[in-house]
PDB file of C-alpha atoms in Angstrom:
ATOM      1  CA  UNK A   1     -29.240 -27.309  38.130  1.00  0.00           C
ATOM      2  CA  UNK A   2     -31.656 -27.645  41.028  1.00  0.00           C
ATOM      3  CA  UNK A   3     -33.383 -30.808  42.162  1.00  0.00           C
ATOM      4  CA  UNK A   4     -37.143 -30.231  42.341  1.00  0.00           C
ATOM      5  CA  UNK A   5     -39.611 -31.819  44.687  1.00  0.00           C
ATOM      6  CA  UNK A   6     -43.006 -32.798  43.320  1.00  0.00           C
ATOM      7  CA  UNK A   7     -44.628 -31.285  46.413  1.00  0.00           C
ATOM      8  CA  UNK A   8     -45.280 -27.554  46.358  1.00  0.00           C
ATOM      9  CA  UNK A   9     -47.765 -24.707  46.708  1.00  0.00           C
ATOM     10  CA  UNK A  10     -48.068 -21.158  45.363  1.00  0.00           C
ATOM     11  CA  UNK A  11     -50.794 -18.578  44.814  1.00  0.00           C
ATOM     12  CA  UNK A  12     -51.286 -15.165  43.243  1.00  0.00           C
ATOM     13  CA  UNK A  13     -54.037 -12.682  42.435  1.00  0.00           C
ATOM     14  CA  UNK A  14     -55.184  -9.888  40.171  1.00  0.00           C
ATOM     15  CA  UNK A  15     -57.027  -7.214  42.131  1.00  0.00           C
ATOM     16  CA  UNK A  16     -60.513  -6.184  40.944  1.00  0.00           C
ATOM     17  CA  UNK A  17     -60.814  -3.047  38.794  1.00  0.00           C
ATOM     18  CA  UNK A  18     -63.653  -0.589  39.227  1.00  0.00           C
ATOM     19  CA  UNK A  19     -65.505   0.755  36.235  1.00  0.00           C
ATOM     20  CA  UNK A  20     -64.674   4.166  34.794  1.00  0.00           C
ATOM     21  CA  UNK A  21     -65.920   6.197  31.847  1.00  0.00           C
ATOM     22  CA  UNK A  22     -63.281   4.585  29.629  1.00  0.00           C
ATOM     23  CA  UNK A  23     -63.005   1.076  31.087  1.00  0.00           C
ATOM     24  CA  UNK A  24     -65.418  -1.602  32.207  1.00  0.00           C
ATOM     25  CA  UNK A  25     -65.172  -3.182  35.640  1.00  0.00           C
ATOM     26  CA  UNK A  26     -63.071  -6.333  35.912  1.00  0.00           C
ATOM     27  CA  UNK A  27     -63.341  -8.971  38.616  1.00  0.00           C
ATOM     28  CA  UNK A  28     -60.279 -10.021  40.577  1.00  0.00           C
ATOM     29  CA  UNK A  29     -58.690 -13.399  39.869  1.00  0.00           C
ATOM     30  CA  UNK A  30     -57.031 -15.717  42.369  1.00  0.00           C
ATOM     31  CA  UNK A  31     -54.913 -18.688  41.221  1.00  0.00           C
ATOM     32  CA  UNK A  32     -53.735 -21.439  43.578  1.00  0.00           C
ATOM     33  CA  UNK A  33     -51.376 -24.218  42.546  1.00  0.00           C
ATOM     34  CA  UNK A  34     -50.524 -27.294  44.588  1.00  0.00           C
ATOM     35  CA  UNK A  35     -49.015 -30.681  43.787  1.00  0.00           C
ATOM     36  CA  UNK A  36     -48.063 -34.054  45.218  1.00  0.00           C
ATOM     37  CA  UNK A  37     -45.930 -36.867  43.818  1.00  0.00           C
ATOM     38  CA  UNK A  38     -46.966 -38.899  40.794  1.00  0.00           C
ATOM     39  CA  UNK A  39     -45.233 -41.159  38.294  1.00  0.00           C
ATOM     40  CA  UNK A  40     -46.159 -38.821  35.437  1.00  0.00           C
ATOM     41  CA  UNK A  41     -47.485 -35.290  34.922  1.00  0.00           C
ATOM     42  CA  UNK A  42     -51.149 -35.287  35.946  1.00  0.00           C
ATOM     43  CA  UNK A  43     -52.817 -31.875  35.485  1.00  0.00           C
ATOM     44  CA  UNK A  44     -56.168 -30.863  36.953  1.00  0.00           C
ATOM     45  CA  UNK A  45     -57.569 -27.385  36.206  1.00  0.00           C
ATOM     46  CA  UNK A  46     -60.543 -26.143  38.232  1.00  0.00           C
ATOM     47  CA  UNK A  47     -61.813 -22.990  36.553  1.00  0.00           C
ATOM     48  CA  UNK A  48     -65.052 -21.010  36.808  1.00  0.00           C
ATOM     49  CA  UNK A  49     -67.222 -20.941  33.702  1.00  0.00           C
ATOM     50  CA  UNK A  50     -66.032 -17.410  32.922  1.00  0.00           C
ATOM     51  CA  UNK A  51     -62.440 -18.646  32.477  1.00  0.00           C
ATOM     52  CA  UNK A  52     -63.058 -21.926  30.637  1.00  0.00           C
ATOM     53  CA  UNK A  53     -61.990 -20.416  27.322  1.00  0.00           C
ATOM     54  CA  UNK A  54     -58.481 -19.913  28.732  1.00  0.00           C
ATOM     55  CA  UNK A  55     -57.998 -23.547  29.778  1.00  0.00           C
ATOM     56  CA  UNK A  56     -55.983 -24.676  26.700  1.00  0.00           C
ATOM     57  CA  UNK A  57     -53.494 -21.815  27.119  1.00  0.00           C
ATOM     58  CA  UNK A  58     -53.132 -22.493  30.853  1.00  0.00           C
ATOM     59  CA  UNK A  59     -52.660 -26.218  30.270  1.00  0.00           C
ATOM     60  CA  UNK A  60     -49.970 -25.568  27.657  1.00  0.00           C
ATOM     61  CA  UNK A  61     -48.168 -23.221  30.051  1.00  0.00           C
ATOM     62  CA  UNK A  62     -48.120 -25.838  32.816  1.00  0.00           C
ATOM     63  CA  UNK A  63     -47.025 -28.607  30.454  1.00  0.00           C
ATOM     64  CA  UNK A  64     -44.032 -26.566  29.339  1.00  0.00           C
ATOM     65  CA  UNK A  65     -42.979 -25.714  32.892  1.00  0.00           C
ATOM     66  CA  UNK A  66     -43.546 -29.030  34.716  1.00  0.00           C
ATOM     67  CA  UNK A  67     -42.417 -32.609  34.091  1.00  0.00           C
ATOM     68  CA  UNK A  68     -43.880 -34.798  36.840  1.00  0.00           C
ATOM     69  CA  UNK A  69     -46.387 -34.575  39.662  1.00  0.00           C
ATOM     70  CA  UNK A  70     -50.110 -34.523  40.324  1.00  0.00           C
ATOM     71  CA  UNK A  71     -50.721 -30.792  39.880  1.00  0.00           C
ATOM     72  CA  UNK A  72     -53.936 -28.935  40.595  1.00  0.00           C
ATOM     73  CA  UNK A  73     -54.529 -25.353  39.420  1.00  0.00           C
ATOM     74  CA  UNK A  74     -57.576 -23.681  40.911  1.00  0.00           C
ATOM     75  CA  UNK A  75     -58.799 -20.245  39.748  1.00  0.00           C
ATOM     76  CA  UNK A  76     -61.592 -18.143  41.217  1.00  0.00           C
ATOM     77  CA  UNK A  77     -63.121 -14.748  40.492  1.00  0.00           C
ATOM     78  CA  UNK A  78     -63.241 -12.101  43.198  1.00  0.00           C
ATOM     79  CA  UNK A  79     -64.887  -8.736  43.692  1.00  0.00           C
ATOM     80  CA  UNK A  80     -68.250  -9.731  42.255  1.00  0.00           C
ATOM     81  CA  UNK A  81     -71.323 -11.136  44.003  1.00  0.00           C
ATOM     82  CA  UNK A  82     -74.745 -11.952  42.783  1.00  0.00           C
ATOM     83  CA  UNK A  83     -76.333  -9.015  44.657  1.00  0.00           C
ATOM     84  CA  UNK A  84     -73.766  -6.438  43.629  1.00  0.00           C
ATOM     85  CA  UNK A  85     -74.900  -3.790  41.141  1.00  0.00           C
ATOM     86  CA  UNK A  86     -72.169  -2.376  38.980  1.00  0.00           C
ATOM     87  CA  UNK A  87     -72.018   1.060  37.400  1.00  0.00           C
ATOM     88  CA  UNK A  88     -71.870   0.526  33.622  1.00  0.00           C
ATOM     89  CA  UNK A  89     -69.433   2.812  31.757  1.00  0.00           C
ATOM     90  CA  UNK A  90     -70.984   5.595  29.703  1.00  0.00           C
ATOM     91  CA  UNK A  91     -69.382   4.257  26.522  1.00  0.00           C
ATOM     92  CA  UNK A  92     -71.102   0.908  27.040  1.00  0.00           C
ATOM     93  CA  UNK A  93     -74.457   2.580  27.697  1.00  0.00           C
ATOM     94  CA  UNK A  94     -74.085   4.570  24.480  1.00  0.00           C
ATOM     95  CA  UNK A  95     -73.395   1.408  22.516  1.00  0.00           C
ATOM     96  CA  UNK A  96     -76.438  -0.306  23.972  1.00  0.00           C
ATOM     97  CA  UNK A  97     -78.622   2.723  23.221  1.00  0.00           C
ATOM     98  CA  UNK A  98     -77.451   2.840  19.607  1.00  0.00           C
ATOM     99  CA  UNK A  99     -78.000  -0.881  19.239  1.00  0.00           C
ATOM    100  CA  UNK A 100     -81.516  -0.600  20.677  1.00  0.00           C
ATOM    101  CA  UNK A 101     -82.373   2.241  18.253  1.00  0.00           C
ATOM    102  CA  UNK A 102     -81.227   0.164  15.278  1.00  0.00           C
ATOM    103  CA  UNK A 103     -83.204  -2.880  16.385  1.00  0.00           C
ATOM    104  CA  UNK A 104     -86.409  -0.926  17.039  1.00  0.00           C
ATOM    105  CA  UNK A 105     -86.062   0.871  13.684  1.00  0.00           C
ATOM    106  CA  UNK A 106     -86.561  -2.518  12.028  1.00  0.00           C
ATOM    107  CA  UNK A 107     -88.687  -4.072  14.765  1.00  0.00           C
ATOM    108  CA  UNK A 108     -90.894  -1.321  16.235  1.00  0.00           C
ATOM    109  CA  UNK A 109     -92.653  -3.797  18.540  1.00  0.00           C
ATOM    110  CA  UNK A 110     -89.411  -4.996  20.145  1.00  0.00           C
ATOM    111  CA  UNK A 111     -89.383  -4.468  23.911  1.00  0.00           C
ATOM    112  CA  UNK A 112     -87.097  -1.824  25.315  1.00  0.00           C
ATOM    113  CA  UNK A 113     -84.058  -2.893  27.311  1.00  0.00           C
ATOM    114  CA  UNK A 114     -84.709  -3.185  31.026  1.00  0.00           C
ATOM    115  CA  UNK A 115     -82.247  -2.169  33.730  1.00  0.00           C
ATOM    116  CA  UNK A 116     -81.483  -5.868  34.341  1.00  0.00           C
ATOM    117  CA  UNK A 117     -80.785  -6.354  30.636  1.00  0.00           C
ATOM    118  CA  UNK A 118     -78.431  -3.384  30.621  1.00  0.00           C
ATOM    119  CA  UNK A 119     -76.611  -4.664  33.718  1.00  0.00           C
ATOM    120  CA  UNK A 120     -76.260  -8.145  32.275  1.00  0.00           C
ATOM    121  CA  UNK A 121     -74.994  -6.965  28.904  1.00  0.00           C
ATOM    122  CA  UNK A 122     -72.691  -4.338  30.387  1.00  0.00           C
ATOM    123  CA  UNK A 123     -71.176  -6.931  32.724  1.00  0.00           C
ATOM    124  CA  UNK A 124     -70.483  -9.249  29.780  1.00  0.00           C
ATOM    125  CA  UNK A 125     -72.482 -12.129  31.250  1.00  0.00           C
ATOM    126  CA  UNK A 126     -73.051 -13.539  27.831  1.00  0.00           C
ATOM    127  CA  UNK A 127     -69.276 -13.870  27.255  1.00  0.00           C
ATOM    128  CA  UNK A 128     -67.690 -14.248  30.656  1.00  0.00           C
ATOM    129  CA  UNK A 129     -64.265 -15.184  29.296  1.00  0.00           C
ATOM    130  CA  UNK A 130     -63.870 -11.677  27.829  1.00  0.00           C
ATOM    131  CA  UNK A 131     -64.086 -10.165  31.332  1.00  0.00           C
ATOM    132  CA  UNK A 132     -60.516 -11.201  32.143  1.00  0.00           C
ATOM    133  CA  UNK A 133     -58.027 -10.497  29.328  1.00  0.00           C
ATOM    134  CA  UNK A 134     -56.008 -13.523  28.278  1.00  0.00           C
ATOM    135  CA  UNK A 135     -52.663 -11.723  28.604  1.00  0.00           C
ATOM    136  CA  UNK A 136     -53.427 -10.632  32.177  1.00  0.00           C
ATOM    137  CA  UNK A 137     -54.544 -14.135  33.178  1.00  0.00           C
ATOM    138  CA  UNK A 138     -51.503 -15.818  31.597  1.00  0.00           C
ATOM    139  CA  UNK A 139     -49.171 -13.273  33.185  1.00  0.00           C
ATOM    140  CA  UNK A 140     -50.649 -14.132  36.574  1.00  0.00           C
ATOM    141  CA  UNK A 141     -50.342 -17.864  35.825  1.00  0.00           C
ATOM    142  CA  UNK A 142     -46.663 -17.440  34.869  1.00  0.00           C
ATOM    143  CA  UNK A 143     -45.970 -15.557  38.076  1.00  0.00           C
ATOM    144  CA  UNK A 144     -47.650 -18.258  40.143  1.00  0.00           C
ATOM    145  CA  UNK A 145     -45.781 -20.960  38.194  1.00  0.00           C
ATOM    146  CA  UNK A 146     -42.449 -19.242  38.938  1.00  0.00           C
ATOM    147  CA  UNK A 147     -43.293 -19.079  42.653  1.00  0.00           C
ATOM    148  CA  UNK A 148     -44.433 -22.699  42.475  1.00  0.00           C
ATOM    149  CA  UNK A 149     -41.131 -23.780  40.895  1.00  0.00           C
ATOM    150  CA  UNK A 150     -39.199 -21.859  43.555  1.00  0.00           C
ATOM    151  CA  UNK A 151     -41.185 -23.604  46.308  1.00  0.00           C
ATOM    152  CA  UNK A 152     -40.492 -27.002  44.739  1.00  0.00           C
ATOM    153  CA  UNK A 153     -36.794 -26.131  44.435  1.00  0.00           C
ATOM    154  CA  UNK A 154     -36.625 -25.257  48.153  1.00  0.00           C
ATOM    155  CA  UNK A 155     -38.324 -28.523  49.050  1.00  0.00           C
ATOM    156  CA  UNK A 156     -35.998 -30.341  46.639  1.00  0.00           C
ATOM    157  CA  UNK A 157     -32.942 -28.858  48.374  1.00  0.00           C
ATOM    158  CA  UNK A 158     -34.258 -30.162  51.696  1.00  0.00           C
ATOM    159  CA  UNK A 159     -34.708 -33.637  50.189  1.00  0.00           C
ATOM    160  CA  UNK A 160     -31.150 -33.567  48.843  1.00  0.00           C
ATOM    161  CA  UNK A 161     -29.832 -32.786  52.334  1.00  0.00           C
ATOM    162  CA  UNK A 162     -31.747 -35.732  53.766  1.00  0.00           C
ATOM    163  CA  UNK A 163     -30.438 -38.041  51.049  1.00  0.00           C
ATOM    164  CA  UNK A 164     -26.845 -36.926  51.649  1.00  0.00           C
ATOM    165  CA  UNK A 165     -27.251 -37.639  55.360  1.00  0.00           C
ATOM    166  CA  UNK A 166     -28.582 -41.147  54.669  1.00  0.00           C
ATOM    167  CA  UNK A 167     -25.815 -41.846  52.155  1.00  0.00           C
ATOM    168  CA  UNK A 168     -23.176 -40.815  54.702  1.00  0.00           C
ATOM    169  CA  UNK A 169     -24.673 -43.333  57.135  1.00  0.00           C
ATOM    170  CA  UNK A 170     -24.647 -46.046  54.461  1.00  0.00           C
ATOM    171  CA  UNK A 171     -20.985 -45.370  53.697  1.00  0.00           C
ATOM    172  CA  UNK A 172     -20.203 -45.614  57.407  1.00  0.00           C
ATOM    173  CA  UNK A 173     -21.989 -48.976  57.612  1.00  0.00           C
ATOM    174  CA  UNK A 174     -20.094 -50.239  54.560  1.00  0.00           C
ATOM    175  CA  UNK A 175     -16.829 -49.149  56.189  1.00  0.00           C
ATOM    176  CA  UNK A 176     -17.799 -51.100  59.317  1.00  0.00           C
ATOM    177  CA  UNK A 177     -18.649 -54.181  57.276  1.00  0.00           C
ATOM    178  CA  UNK A 178     -15.486 -54.230  55.149  1.00  0.00           C
ATOM    179  CA  UNK A 179     -13.024 -55.494  57.802  1.00  0.00           C
ATOM    180  CA  UNK A 180     -15.568 -58.056  58.977  1.00  0.00           C
ATOM    181  CA  UNK A 181     -15.680 -59.792  55.595  1.00  0.00           C
ATOM    182  CA  UNK A 182     -12.236 -61.506  55.621  1.00  0.00           C
ATOM    183  CA  UNK A 183     -12.674 -62.343  59.308  1.00  0.00           C
ATOM    184  CA  UNK A 184     -16.021 -64.014  58.618  1.00  0.00           C
ATOM    185  CA  UNK A 185     -14.619 -65.889  55.622  1.00  0.00           C
ATOM    186  CA  UNK A 186     -11.623 -67.153  57.594  1.00  0.00           C
ATOM    187  CA  UNK A 187     -13.744 -68.171  60.591  1.00  0.00           C
ATOM    188  CA  UNK A 188     -16.185 -69.998  58.354  1.00  0.00           C
ATOM    189  CA  UNK A 189     -13.321 -71.742  56.563  1.00  0.00           C
ATOM    190  CA  UNK A 190     -11.823 -72.984  59.823  1.00  0.00           C
ATOM    191  CA  UNK A 191     -15.239 -74.091  61.061  1.00  0.00           C
ATOM    192  CA  UNK A 192     -15.869 -75.978  57.822  1.00  0.00           C
ATOM    193  CA  UNK A 193     -12.524 -77.806  57.969  1.00  0.00           C
ATOM    194  CA  UNK A 194     -13.044 -78.733  61.624  1.00  0.00           C
ATOM    195  CA  UNK A 195     -16.478 -80.186  60.942  1.00  0.00           C
ATOM    196  CA  UNK A 196     -15.165 -82.047  57.913  1.00  0.00           C
ATOM    197  CA  UNK A 197     -12.462 -83.662  60.008  1.00  0.00           C
ATOM    198  CA  UNK A 198     -14.991 -84.565  62.702  1.00  0.00           C
ATOM    199  CA  UNK A 199     -17.215 -86.220  60.129  1.00  0.00           C
ATOM    200  CA  UNK A 200     -14.333 -88.257  58.732  1.00  0.00           C
ATOM    201  CA  UNK A 201     -13.291 -89.326  62.202  1.00  0.00           C
ATOM    202  CA  UNK A 202     -16.796 -90.393  63.186  1.00  0.00           C
ATOM    203  CA  UNK A 203     -17.257 -92.341  59.966  1.00  0.00           C
ATOM    204  CA  UNK A 204     -13.892 -94.058  60.283  1.00  0.00           C
ATOM    205  CA  UNK A 205     -13.154 -93.180  56.687  1.00  0.00           C
ATOM    206  CA  UNK A 206     -10.392 -94.991  54.900  1.00  0.00           C
ATOM    207  CA  UNK A 207      -9.658 -91.947  52.762  1.00  0.00           C
ATOM    208  CA  UNK A 208      -6.004 -90.874  53.166  1.00  0.00           C
ATOM    209  CA  UNK A 209      -5.561 -87.909  55.513  1.00  0.00           C
ATOM    210  CA  UNK A 210      -3.799 -85.760  52.910  1.00  0.00           C
ATOM    211  CA  UNK A 211      -6.534 -86.330  50.314  1.00  0.00           C
ATOM    212  CA  UNK A 212      -9.270 -85.602  52.871  1.00  0.00           C
ATOM    213  CA  UNK A 213      -7.521 -82.448  53.960  1.00  0.00           C
ATOM    214  CA  UNK A 214      -7.157 -81.283  50.354  1.00  0.00           C
ATOM    215  CA  UNK A 215     -10.806 -81.968  49.625  1.00  0.00           C
ATOM    216  CA  UNK A 216     -11.853 -80.140  52.804  1.00  0.00           C
ATOM    217  CA  UNK A 217      -9.810 -77.087  51.867  1.00  0.00           C
ATOM    218  CA  UNK A 218     -11.311 -77.051  48.375  1.00  0.00           C
ATOM    219  CA  UNK A 219     -14.852 -77.239  49.747  1.00  0.00           C
ATOM    220  CA  UNK A 220     -14.064 -74.572  52.325  1.00  0.00           C
ATOM    221  CA  UNK A 221     -12.648 -72.279  49.643  1.00  0.00           C
ATOM    222  CA  UNK A 222     -15.744 -72.737  47.469  1.00  0.00           C
ATOM    223  CA  UNK A 223     -17.984 -71.988  50.433  1.00  0.00           C
ATOM    224  CA  UNK A 224     -15.891 -68.929  51.334  1.00  0.00           C
ATOM    225  CA  UNK A 225     -16.410 -67.561  47.832  1.00  0.00           C
ATOM    226  CA  UNK A 226     -20.169 -67.979  48.208  1.00  0.00           C
ATOM    227  CA  UNK A 227     -20.281 -66.012  51.476  1.00  0.00           C
ATOM    228  CA  UNK A 228     -17.794 -63.287  50.464  1.00  0.00           C
ATOM    229  CA  UNK A 229     -19.730 -59.983  50.281  1.00  0.00           C
ATOM    230  CA  UNK A 230     -16.834 -57.728  49.278  1.00  0.00           C
ATOM    231  CA  UNK A 231     -18.250 -57.475  45.753  1.00  0.00           C
ATOM    232  CA  UNK A 232     -21.649 -56.383  47.085  1.00  0.00           C
ATOM    233  CA  UNK A 233     -20.044 -53.694  49.226  1.00  0.00           C
ATOM    234  CA  UNK A 234     -18.116 -52.444  46.199  1.00  0.00           C
ATOM    235  CA  UNK A 235     -21.254 -52.207  44.082  1.00  0.00           C
ATOM    236  CA  UNK A 236     -23.107 -50.486  46.917  1.00  0.00           C
ATOM    237  CA  UNK A 237     -20.422 -47.774  47.033  1.00  0.00           C
ATOM    238  CA  UNK A 238     -20.588 -47.435  43.248  1.00  0.00           C
ATOM    239  CA  UNK A 239     -24.357 -46.880  43.413  1.00  0.00           C
ATOM    240  CA  UNK A 240     -23.893 -44.262  46.132  1.00  0.00           C
ATOM    241  CA  UNK A 241     -21.332 -42.472  43.941  1.00  0.00           C
ATOM    242  CA  UNK A 242     -23.817 -42.484  41.062  1.00  0.00           C
ATOM    243  CA  UNK A 243     -26.563 -41.052  43.279  1.00  0.00           C
ATOM    244  CA  UNK A 244     -24.176 -38.277  44.314  1.00  0.00           C
ATOM    245  CA  UNK A 245     -23.536 -37.528  40.639  1.00  0.00           C
ATOM    246  CA  UNK A 246     -27.247 -37.460  39.766  1.00  0.00           C
ATOM    247  CA  UNK A 247     -28.052 -35.126  42.652  1.00  0.00           C
ATOM    248  CA  UNK A 248     -25.216 -32.823  41.658  1.00  0.00           C
ATOM    249  CA  UNK A 249     -26.424 -32.695  38.054  1.00  0.00           C
ATOM    250  CA  UNK A 250     -30.040 -31.987  39.107  1.00  0.00           C
ATOM    251  CA  UNK A 251     -32.937 -31.644  36.692  1.00  0.00           C
ATOM    252  CA  UNK A 252     -35.269 -34.583  36.097  1.00  0.00           C
ATOM    253  CA  UNK A 253     -33.567 -36.936  38.537  1.00  0.00           C
ATOM    254  CA  UNK A 254     -36.476 -38.771  40.164  1.00  0.00           C
ATOM    255  CA  UNK A 255     -36.801 -41.809  37.901  1.00  0.00           C
ATOM    256  CA  UNK A 256     -33.053 -42.453  37.741  1.00  0.00           C
ATOM    257  CA  UNK A 257     -32.755 -42.117  41.504  1.00  0.00           C
ATOM    258  CA  UNK A 258     -35.630 -44.532  41.973  1.00  0.00           C
ATOM    259  CA  UNK A 259     -33.789 -47.137  39.870  1.00  0.00           C
ATOM    260  CA  UNK A 260     -30.561 -46.628  41.843  1.00  0.00           C
ATOM    261  CA  UNK A 261     -32.436 -47.048  45.123  1.00  0.00           C
ATOM    262  CA  UNK A 262     -33.689 -50.422  43.869  1.00  0.00           C
ATOM    263  CA  UNK A 263     -30.100 -51.439  43.136  1.00  0.00           C
ATOM    264  CA  UNK A 264     -28.988 -50.347  46.607  1.00  0.00           C
ATOM    265  CA  UNK A 265     -31.731 -52.456  48.140  1.00  0.00           C
ATOM    266  CA  UNK A 266     -30.659 -55.436  46.035  1.00  0.00           C
ATOM    267  CA  UNK A 267     -27.062 -55.206  47.311  1.00  0.00           C
ATOM    268  CA  UNK A 268     -28.186 -54.838  50.939  1.00  0.00           C
ATOM    269  CA  UNK A 269     -30.451 -57.880  50.562  1.00  0.00           C
ATOM    270  CA  UNK A 270     -27.618 -59.945  49.088  1.00  0.00           C
ATOM    271  CA  UNK A 271     -25.325 -58.831  51.900  1.00  0.00           C
ATOM    272  CA  UNK A 272     -27.837 -60.152  54.426  1.00  0.00           C
ATOM    273  CA  UNK A 273     -28.484 -63.433  52.637  1.00  0.00           C
ATOM    274  CA  UNK A 274     -24.766 -64.232  52.193  1.00  0.00           C
ATOM    275  CA  UNK A 275     -23.722 -63.045  55.633  1.00  0.00           C
ATOM    276  CA  UNK A 276     -22.050 -65.676  57.798  1.00  0.00           C
ATOM    277  CA  UNK A 277     -21.593 -63.350  60.784  1.00  0.00           C
ATOM    278  CA  UNK A 278     -24.211 -61.867  63.075  1.00  0.00           C
ATOM    279  CA  UNK A 279     -22.665 -58.396  62.900  1.00  0.00           C
ATOM    280  CA  UNK A 280     -22.887 -58.396  59.094  1.00  0.00           C
ATOM    281  CA  UNK A 281     -26.541 -59.388  59.335  1.00  0.00           C
ATOM    282  CA  UNK A 282     -27.190 -56.456  61.642  1.00  0.00           C
ATOM    283  CA  UNK A 283     -25.404 -54.106  59.267  1.00  0.00           C
ATOM    284  CA  UNK A 284     -27.554 -55.409  56.410  1.00  0.00           C
ATOM    285  CA  UNK A 285     -30.744 -54.674  58.359  1.00  0.00           C
ATOM    286  CA  UNK A 286     -29.534 -51.153  59.228  1.00  0.00           C
ATOM    287  CA  UNK A 287     -28.704 -50.556  55.560  1.00  0.00           C
ATOM    288  CA  UNK A 288     -32.158 -51.625  54.418  1.00  0.00           C
ATOM    289  CA  UNK A 289     -33.795 -49.265  56.926  1.00  0.00           C
ATOM    290  CA  UNK A 290     -31.753 -46.338  55.579  1.00  0.00           C
ATOM    291  CA  UNK A 291     -32.412 -47.307  51.960  1.00  0.00           C
ATOM    292  CA  UNK A 292     -36.158 -47.467  52.615  1.00  0.00           C
ATOM    293  CA  UNK A 293     -35.993 -43.978  54.110  1.00  0.00           C
ATOM    294  CA  UNK A 294     -34.176 -42.821  50.971  1.00  0.00           C
ATOM    295  CA  UNK A 295     -36.845 -44.432  48.788  1.00  0.00           C
ATOM    296  CA  UNK A 296     -39.562 -42.414  50.534  1.00  0.00           C
ATOM    297  CA  UNK A 297     -37.676 -39.176  49.826  1.00  0.00           C
ATOM    298  CA  UNK A 298     -36.794 -40.066  46.223  1.00  0.00           C
ATOM    299  CA  UNK A 299     -40.469 -40.725  45.403  1.00  0.00           C
ATOM    300  CA  UNK A 300     -41.079 -36.983  45.939  1.00  0.00           C
ATOM    301  CA  UNK A 301     -38.355 -35.846  43.505  1.00  0.00           C
ATOM    302  CA  UNK A 302     -39.376 -34.720  40.012  1.00  0.00           C
TER     303      UNK A 302
END
């Protein structure tokens, strides 16, 4: 299953239809869809008054096809201007004539229809939503939604490539850090014992040498446990493995990836705070830079 970005764009149109003896003229319709990242699904529909009646159906279609993102659908009518004069179909003119005859049979003083009245009624101004059939509009919206999903899938594939590249760099940094951990622990242990002995010598302690040495080793061992970051490196690799699995599975991965990125950042922070070697501190900083770059990409994934 693909990983989808929350950023995308697509558009489509229905071309205008000229009037004929059998059919009324229809305006063209253009639909644009665009989106950016959002924690939830946030839909905004910008429709002309003539298409307002179709808003519930369009909203339901988008809700079924999208899960997250700030999505805007904008529709506009084409092929009709305020100064344009259409050619009403003969069938429509006949209906208006029959209707006028019936009305004036009961209301002889009723005014006759003017040319403007005929144009307005023939164009369906009183019921603009009927100008564009619902099935044609929804078919266009589905086509645009499919193109929109394809665009988000392409952007999602690009994000996955970037994440894989960052994860490879993180694994390389972890591999660099691993052999430094026992070296740092051993160096810190020796430094601790040496300082302990210096302190005893300066104080002229009467504590037996063997007992002092044993106590120093115990304290050094406890301190070595506190600065050992092997566990953090192990958890960091486990989180990277889980991210790989989530990306491979695809679908609605954004929220889970965001949580895993937080865990990665926690391990990198702990690595820096427990580090007793300058090189490990540098590795921690490099890791946090990469993880922050991953966070920026993950925030765009659905």
